Amino acid sequence: PGWIKQGEELLLAVLREEPDNLDALLQLGRIYKGQGLRSRALSTLRRVLELSPAHEEARHLIGELGP
């Protein structure tokens, strides 16, 4: 749907200004996961863990995506 694309674009704009914004990274990872974009989701969620190694939700989402 169009709102998903708009959400992705908005989050990417936020990340251009604030590349370490955990909330934006997490939401973007969720969008990618929901769209079946596994490699994008994994790389985005791994970035969350680089910034916050104990981030439980990012770990959970990565676990759901599998190895």
mmCIF file of N, CA, C and O in Angstrom:
data_model
loop_
_atom_site.group_PDB
_atom_site.id
_atom_site.type_symbol
_atom_site.label_atom_id
_atom_site.label_comp_id
_atom_site.label_asym_id
_atom_site.label_seq_id
_atom_site.Cartn_x
_atom_site.Cartn_y
_atom_site.Cartn_z
ATOM 1 N N PRO A 1 0.813 -1.217 0.000
ATOM 2 C CA PRO A 1 0.000 0.000 0.000
ATOM 3 C C PRO A 1 0.848 1.269 0.000
ATOM 4 O O PRO A 1 1.990 1.251 0.442
ATOM 5 N N GLY A 2 0.254 2.340 -0.443
ATOM 6 C CA GLY A 2 0.978 3.596 -0.555
ATOM 7 C C GLY A 2 1.477 4.131 0.772
ATOM 8 O O GLY A 2 2.524 4.767 0.834
ATOM 9 N N TRP A 3 0.723 3.885 1.843
ATOM 10 C CA TRP A 3 1.139 4.419 3.149
ATOM 11 C C TRP A 3 2.419 3.761 3.626
ATOM 12 O O TRP A 3 3.209 4.381 4.337
ATOM 13 N N ILE A 4 2.650 2.510 3.224
ATOM 14 C CA ILE A 4 3.899 1.839 3.618
ATOM 15 C C ILE A 4 5.079 2.509 2.917
ATOM 16 O O ILE A 4 6.103 2.783 3.535
ATOM 17 N N LYS A 5 4.915 2.788 1.634
ATOM 18 C CA LYS A 5 5.975 3.464 0.878
ATOM 19 C C LYS A 5 6.230 4.852 1.459
ATOM 20 O O LYS A 5 7.380 5.269 1.605
ATOM 21 N N GLN A 6 5.169 5.560 1.813
ATOM 22 C CA GLN A 6 5.330 6.890 2.409
ATOM 23 C C GLN A 6 6.053 6.795 3.748
ATOM 24 O O GLN A 6 6.905 7.631 4.055
ATOM 25 N N GLY A 7 5.710 5.786 4.533
ATOM 26 C CA GLY A 7 6.383 5.580 5.814
ATOM 27 C C GLY A 7 7.859 5.306 5.625
ATOM 28 O O GLY A 7 8.704 5.864 6.340
ATOM 29 N N GLU A 8 8.170 4.445 4.650
ATOM 30 C CA GLU A 8 9.580 4.145 4.356
ATOM 31 C C GLU A 8 10.330 5.414 3.957
ATOM 32 O O GLU A 8 11.423 5.684 4.465
ATOM 33 N N GLU A 9 9.729 6.196 3.083
ATOM 34 C CA GLU A 9 10.382 7.434 2.632
ATOM 35 C C GLU A 9 10.595 8.409 3.776
ATOM 36 O O GLU A 9 11.649 9.046 3.876
ATOM 37 N N LEU A 10 9.609 8.532 4.654
ATOM 38 C CA LEU A 10 9.731 9.428 5.797
ATOM 39 C C LEU A 10 10.844 8.967 6.737
ATOM 40 O O LEU A 10 11.671 9.774 7.190
ATOM 41 N N LEU A 11 10.893 7.663 7.009
ATOM 42 C CA LEU A 11 11.941 7.130 7.891
ATOM 43 C C LEU A 11 13.320 7.303 7.277
ATOM 44 O O LEU A 11 14.282 7.634 7.976
ATOM 45 N N LEU A 12 13.429 7.092 5.977
ATOM 46 C CA LEU A 12 14.720 7.289 5.309
ATOM 47 C C LEU A 12 15.147 8.757 5.386
ATOM 48 O O LEU A 12 16.335 9.052 5.562
ATOM 49 N N ALA A 13 14.182 9.681 5.293
ATOM 50 C CA ALA A 13 14.495 11.108 5.416
ATOM 51 C C ALA A 13 14.994 11.413 6.831
ATOM 52 O O ALA A 13 15.963 12.163 7.002
ATOM 53 N N VAL A 14 14.348 10.842 7.835
ATOM 54 C CA VAL A 14 14.794 11.033 9.218
ATOM 55 C C VAL A 14 16.221 10.513 9.369
ATOM 56 O O VAL A 14 17.079 11.167 9.973
ATOM 57 N N LEU A 15 16.490 9.340 8.796
ATOM 58 C CA LEU A 15 17.818 8.727 8.947
ATOM 59 C C LEU A 15 18.904 9.488 8.183
ATOM 60 O O LEU A 15 20.066 9.436 8.569
ATOM 61 N N ARG A 16 18.526 10.207 7.149
ATOM 62 C CA ARG A 16 19.528 11.063 6.466
ATOM 63 C C ARG A 16 19.998 12.168 7.404
ATOM 64 O O ARG A 16 21.160 12.557 7.399
ATOM 65 N N GLU A 17 19.057 12.679 8.219
ATOM 66 C CA GLU A 17 19.378 13.744 9.173
ATOM 67 C C GLU A 17 19.979 13.192 10.472
ATOM 68 O O GLU A 17 20.832 13.822 11.078
ATOM 69 N N GLU A 18 19.482 12.028 10.888
ATOM 70 C CA GLU A 18 19.910 11.412 12.152
ATOM 71 C C GLU A 18 20.189 9.928 11.905
ATOM 72 O O GLU A 18 19.347 9.082 12.206
ATOM 73 N N PRO A 19 21.356 9.589 11.361
ATOM 74 C CA PRO A 19 21.644 8.199 10.988
ATOM 75 C C PRO A 19 21.586 7.204 12.145
ATOM 76 O O PRO A 19 21.416 6.010 11.903
ATOM 77 N N ASP A 20 21.701 7.671 13.369
ATOM 78 C CA ASP A 20 21.697 6.777 14.527
ATOM 79 C C ASP A 20 20.368 6.789 15.276
ATOM 80 O O ASP A 20 20.309 6.383 16.441
ATOM 81 N N ASN A 21 19.292 7.206 14.630
ATOM 82 C CA ASN A 21 17.985 7.271 15.269
ATOM 83 C C ASN A 21 17.428 5.850 15.409
ATOM 84 O O ASN A 21 16.981 5.238 14.443
ATOM 85 N N LEU A 22 17.486 5.313 16.629
ATOM 86 C CA LEU A 22 17.066 3.932 16.883
ATOM 87 C C LEU A 22 15.603 3.687 16.532
ATOM 88 O O LEU A 22 15.270 2.643 15.964
ATOM 89 N N ASP A 23 14.739 4.624 16.872
ATOM 90 C CA ASP A 23 13.314 4.438 16.593
ATOM 91 C C ASP A 23 13.065 4.337 15.097
ATOM 92 O O ASP A 23 12.307 3.476 14.641
ATOM 93 N N ALA A 24 13.686 5.205 14.323
ATOM 94 C CA ALA A 24 13.504 5.184 12.870
ATOM 95 C C ALA A 24 14.071 3.895 12.278
ATOM 96 O O ALA A 24 13.453 3.282 11.398
ATOM 97 N N LEU A 25 15.230 3.478 12.753
ATOM 98 C CA LEU A 25 15.824 2.233 12.260
ATOM 99 C C LEU A 25 14.928 1.038 12.567
ATOM 100 O O LEU A 25 14.710 0.170 11.711
ATOM 101 N N LEU A 26 14.405 0.990 13.779
ATOM 102 C CA LEU A 26 13.554 -0.127 14.175
ATOM 103 C C LEU A 26 12.275 -0.161 13.335
ATOM 104 O O LEU A 26 11.874 -1.223 12.837
ATOM 105 N N GLN A 27 11.652 0.984 13.165
ATOM 106 C CA GLN A 27 10.428 1.033 12.353
ATOM 107 C C GLN A 27 10.704 0.642 10.905
ATOM 108 O O GLN A 27 9.909 -0.069 10.280
ATOM 109 N N LEU A 28 11.819 1.099 10.373
ATOM 110 C CA LEU A 28 12.182 0.745 9.005
ATOM 111 C C LEU A 28 12.425 -0.758 8.889
ATOM 112 O O LEU A 28 11.982 -1.397 7.924
ATOM 113 N N GLY A 29 13.092 -1.320 9.890
ATOM 114 C CA GLY A 29 13.296 -2.770 9.902
ATOM 115 C C GLY A 29 11.981 -3.527 9.929
ATOM 116 O O GLY A 29 11.813 -4.538 9.251
ATOM 117 N N ARG A 30 11.020 -3.029 10.698
ATOM 118 C CA ARG A 30 9.690 -3.645 10.750
ATOM 119 C C ARG A 30 9.002 -3.590 9.390
ATOM 120 O O ARG A 30 8.363 -4.550 8.966
ATOM 121 N N ILE A 31 9.097 -2.424 8.737
ATOM 122 C CA ILE A 31 8.486 -2.289 7.413
ATOM 123 C C ILE A 31 9.109 -3.286 6.442
ATOM 124 O O ILE A 31 8.397 -3.999 5.722
ATOM 125 N N TYR A 32 10.425 -3.335 6.421
ATOM 126 C CA TYR A 32 11.095 -4.257 5.500
ATOM 127 C C TYR A 32 10.712 -5.707 5.806
ATOM 128 O O TYR A 32 10.443 -6.488 4.887
ATOM 129 N N LYS A 33 10.657 -6.055 7.073
ATOM 130 C CA LYS A 33 10.271 -7.418 7.461
ATOM 131 C C LYS A 33 8.855 -7.713 6.981
ATOM 132 O O LYS A 33 8.588 -8.758 6.406
ATOM 133 N N GLY A 34 7.958 -6.786 7.206
ATOM 134 C CA GLY A 34 6.565 -6.963 6.802
ATOM 135 C C GLY A 34 6.377 -7.083 5.306
ATOM 136 O O GLY A 34 5.435 -7.718 4.835
ATOM 137 N N GLN A 35 7.281 -6.479 4.565
ATOM 138 C CA GLN A 35 7.211 -6.533 3.109
ATOM 139 C C GLN A 35 7.961 -7.726 2.533
ATOM 140 O O GLN A 35 8.036 -7.893 1.321
ATOM 141 N N GLY A 36 8.565 -8.525 3.424
ATOM 142 C CA GLY A 36 9.309 -9.691 2.954
ATOM 143 C C GLY A 36 10.692 -9.358 2.418
ATOM 144 O O GLY A 36 11.297 -10.166 1.714
ATOM 145 N N LEU A 37 11.189 -8.177 2.744
ATOM 146 C CA LEU A 37 12.512 -7.743 2.289
ATOM 147 C C LEU A 37 13.535 -8.138 3.359
ATOM 148 O O LEU A 37 14.031 -7.311 4.120
ATOM 149 N N ARG A 38 13.825 -9.424 3.408
ATOM 150 C CA ARG A 38 14.608 -10.010 4.489
ATOM 151 C C ARG A 38 15.987 -9.377 4.647
ATOM 152 O O ARG A 38 16.393 -9.021 5.747
ATOM 153 N N SER A 39 16.746 -9.251 3.549
ATOM 154 C CA SER A 39 18.116 -8.734 3.678
ATOM 155 C C SER A 39 18.125 -7.280 4.132
ATOM 156 O O SER A 39 18.953 -6.888 4.947
ATOM 157 N N ARG A 40 17.178 -6.480 3.636
ATOM 158 C CA ARG A 40 17.087 -5.083 4.096
ATOM 159 C C ARG A 40 16.707 -5.039 5.573
ATOM 160 O O ARG A 40 17.240 -4.230 6.337
ATOM 161 N N ALA A 41 15.747 -5.884 5.948
ATOM 162 C CA ALA A 41 15.320 -5.921 7.348
ATOM 163 C C ALA A 41 16.486 -6.306 8.249
ATOM 164 O O ALA A 41 16.733 -5.661 9.276
ATOM 165 N N LEU A 42 17.218 -7.353 7.863
ATOM 166 C CA LEU A 42 18.346 -7.799 8.685
ATOM 167 C C LEU A 42 19.408 -6.719 8.823
ATOM 168 O O LEU A 42 19.892 -6.459 9.927
ATOM 169 N N SER A 43 19.773 -6.081 7.733
ATOM 170 C CA SER A 43 20.833 -5.068 7.823
ATOM 171 C C SER A 43 20.386 -3.872 8.660
ATOM 172 O O SER A 43 21.170 -3.323 9.440
ATOM 173 N N THR A 44 19.121 -3.502 8.543
ATOM 174 C CA THR A 44 18.607 -2.374 9.324
ATOM 175 C C THR A 44 18.545 -2.730 10.806
ATOM 176 O O THR A 44 18.962 -1.941 11.667
ATOM 177 N N LEU A 45 18.063 -3.920 11.111
ATOM 178 C CA LEU A 45 17.961 -4.340 12.514
ATOM 179 C C LEU A 45 19.333 -4.599 13.130
ATOM 180 O O LEU A 45 19.547 -4.331 14.316
ATOM 181 N N ARG A 46 20.268 -5.064 12.332
ATOM 182 C CA ARG A 46 21.645 -5.237 12.843
ATOM 183 C C ARG A 46 22.259 -3.886 13.188
ATOM 184 O O ARG A 46 23.049 -3.786 14.128
ATOM 185 N N ARG A 47 21.886 -2.859 12.444
ATOM 186 C CA ARG A 47 22.370 -1.507 12.750
ATOM 187 C C ARG A 47 21.836 -1.066 14.123
ATOM 188 O O ARG A 47 22.552 -0.432 14.901
ATOM 189 N N VAL A 48 20.586 -1.425 14.413
ATOM 190 C CA VAL A 48 20.029 -1.118 15.731
ATOM 191 C C VAL A 48 20.898 -1.771 16.806
ATOM 192 O O VAL A 48 21.254 -1.141 17.807
ATOM 193 N N LEU A 49 21.277 -3.031 16.593
ATOM 194 C CA LEU A 49 22.090 -3.737 17.584
ATOM 195 C C LEU A 49 23.505 -3.174 17.686
ATOM 196 O O LEU A 49 24.104 -3.225 18.757
ATOM 197 N N GLU A 50 24.037 -2.646 16.587
ATOM 198 C CA GLU A 50 25.352 -2.000 16.663
ATOM 199 C C GLU A 50 25.287 -0.805 17.614
ATOM 200 O O GLU A 50 26.218 -0.559 18.372
ATOM 201 N N LEU A 51 24.187 -0.074 17.537
ATOM 202 C CA LEU A 51 24.035 1.132 18.355
ATOM 203 C C LEU A 51 23.581 0.816 19.771
ATOM 204 O O LEU A 51 23.890 1.540 20.704
ATOM 205 N N SER A 52 22.810 -0.272 19.908
ATOM 206 C CA SER A 52 22.248 -0.648 21.205
ATOM 207 C C SER A 52 22.249 -2.172 21.315
ATOM 208 O O SER A 52 21.241 -2.822 21.035
ATOM 209 N N PRO A 53 23.391 -2.750 21.701
ATOM 210 C CA PRO A 53 23.552 -4.206 21.687
ATOM 211 C C PRO A 53 22.517 -4.991 22.505
ATOM 212 O O PRO A 53 22.250 -6.149 22.203
ATOM 213 N N ALA A 54 21.915 -4.385 23.492
ATOM 214 C CA ALA A 54 20.947 -5.102 24.324
ATOM 215 C C ALA A 54 19.501 -4.892 23.869
ATOM 216 O O ALA A 54 18.576 -5.266 24.580
ATOM 217 N N HIS A 55 19.293 -4.321 22.691
ATOM 218 C CA HIS A 55 17.945 -3.989 22.221
ATOM 219 C C HIS A 55 17.157 -5.273 21.967
ATOM 220 O O HIS A 55 17.376 -5.979 20.998
ATOM 221 N N GLU A 56 16.215 -5.569 22.880
ATOM 222 C CA GLU A 56 15.506 -6.849 22.851
ATOM 223 C C GLU A 56 14.596 -7.003 21.642
ATOM 224 O O GLU A 56 14.520 -8.081 21.050
ATOM 225 N N GLU A 57 13.899 -5.957 21.268
ATOM 226 C CA GLU A 57 12.977 -6.084 20.137
ATOM 227 C C GLU A 57 13.726 -6.341 18.840
ATOM 228 O O GLU A 57 13.310 -7.172 18.028
ATOM 229 N N ALA A 58 14.851 -5.664 18.640
ATOM 230 C CA ALA A 58 15.645 -5.897 17.431
ATOM 231 C C ALA A 58 16.148 -7.341 17.412
ATOM 232 O O ALA A 58 16.099 -8.008 16.374
ATOM 233 N N ARG A 59 16.597 -7.825 18.547
ATOM 234 C CA ARG A 59 17.042 -9.232 18.631
ATOM 235 C C ARG A 59 15.905 -10.194 18.298
ATOM 236 O O ARG A 59 16.083 -11.169 17.582
ATOM 237 N N HIS A 60 14.725 -9.906 18.832
ATOM 238 C CA HIS A 60 13.561 -10.751 18.582
ATOM 239 C C HIS A 60 13.203 -10.776 17.087
ATOM 240 O O HIS A 60 12.954 -11.843 16.509
ATOM 241 N N LEU A 61 13.183 -9.596 16.468
ATOM 242 C CA LEU A 61 12.825 -9.518 15.051
ATOM 243 C C LEU A 61 13.856 -10.240 14.184
ATOM 244 O O LEU A 61 13.499 -10.932 13.224
ATOM 245 N N ILE A 62 15.130 -10.097 14.523
ATOM 246 C CA ILE A 62 16.172 -10.809 13.786
ATOM 247 C C ILE A 62 15.982 -12.319 13.945
ATOM 248 O O ILE A 62 16.103 -13.074 12.984
ATOM 249 N N GLY A 63 15.638 -12.744 15.162
ATOM 250 C CA GLY A 63 15.386 -14.163 15.404
ATOM 251 C C GLY A 63 14.234 -14.682 14.557
ATOM 252 O O GLY A 63 14.278 -15.801 14.041
ATOM 253 N N GLU A 64 13.200 -13.882 14.380
ATOM 254 C CA GLU A 64 12.067 -14.272 13.556
ATOM 255 C C GLU A 64 12.450 -14.391 12.080
ATOM 256 O O GLU A 64 11.871 -15.194 11.350
ATOM 257 N N LEU A 65 13.422 -13.586 11.669
ATOM 258 C CA LEU A 65 13.864 -13.631 10.266
ATOM 259 C C LEU A 65 14.732 -14.846 9.982
ATOM 260 O O LEU A 65 14.892 -15.229 8.829
ATOM 261 N N GLY A 66 15.298 -15.425 11.018
ATOM 262 C CA GLY A 66 16.110 -16.645 10.845
ATOM 263 C C GLY A 66 17.525 -16.342 10.399
ATOM 264 O O GLY A 66 17.886 -15.193 10.152
ATOM 265 N N PRO A 67 18.331 -17.434 10.277
ATOM 266 C CA PRO A 67 19.750 -17.253 9.934
ATOM 267 C C PRO A 67 19.964 -16.818 8.499
ATOM 268 O O PRO A 67 19.127 -16.949 7.671
#
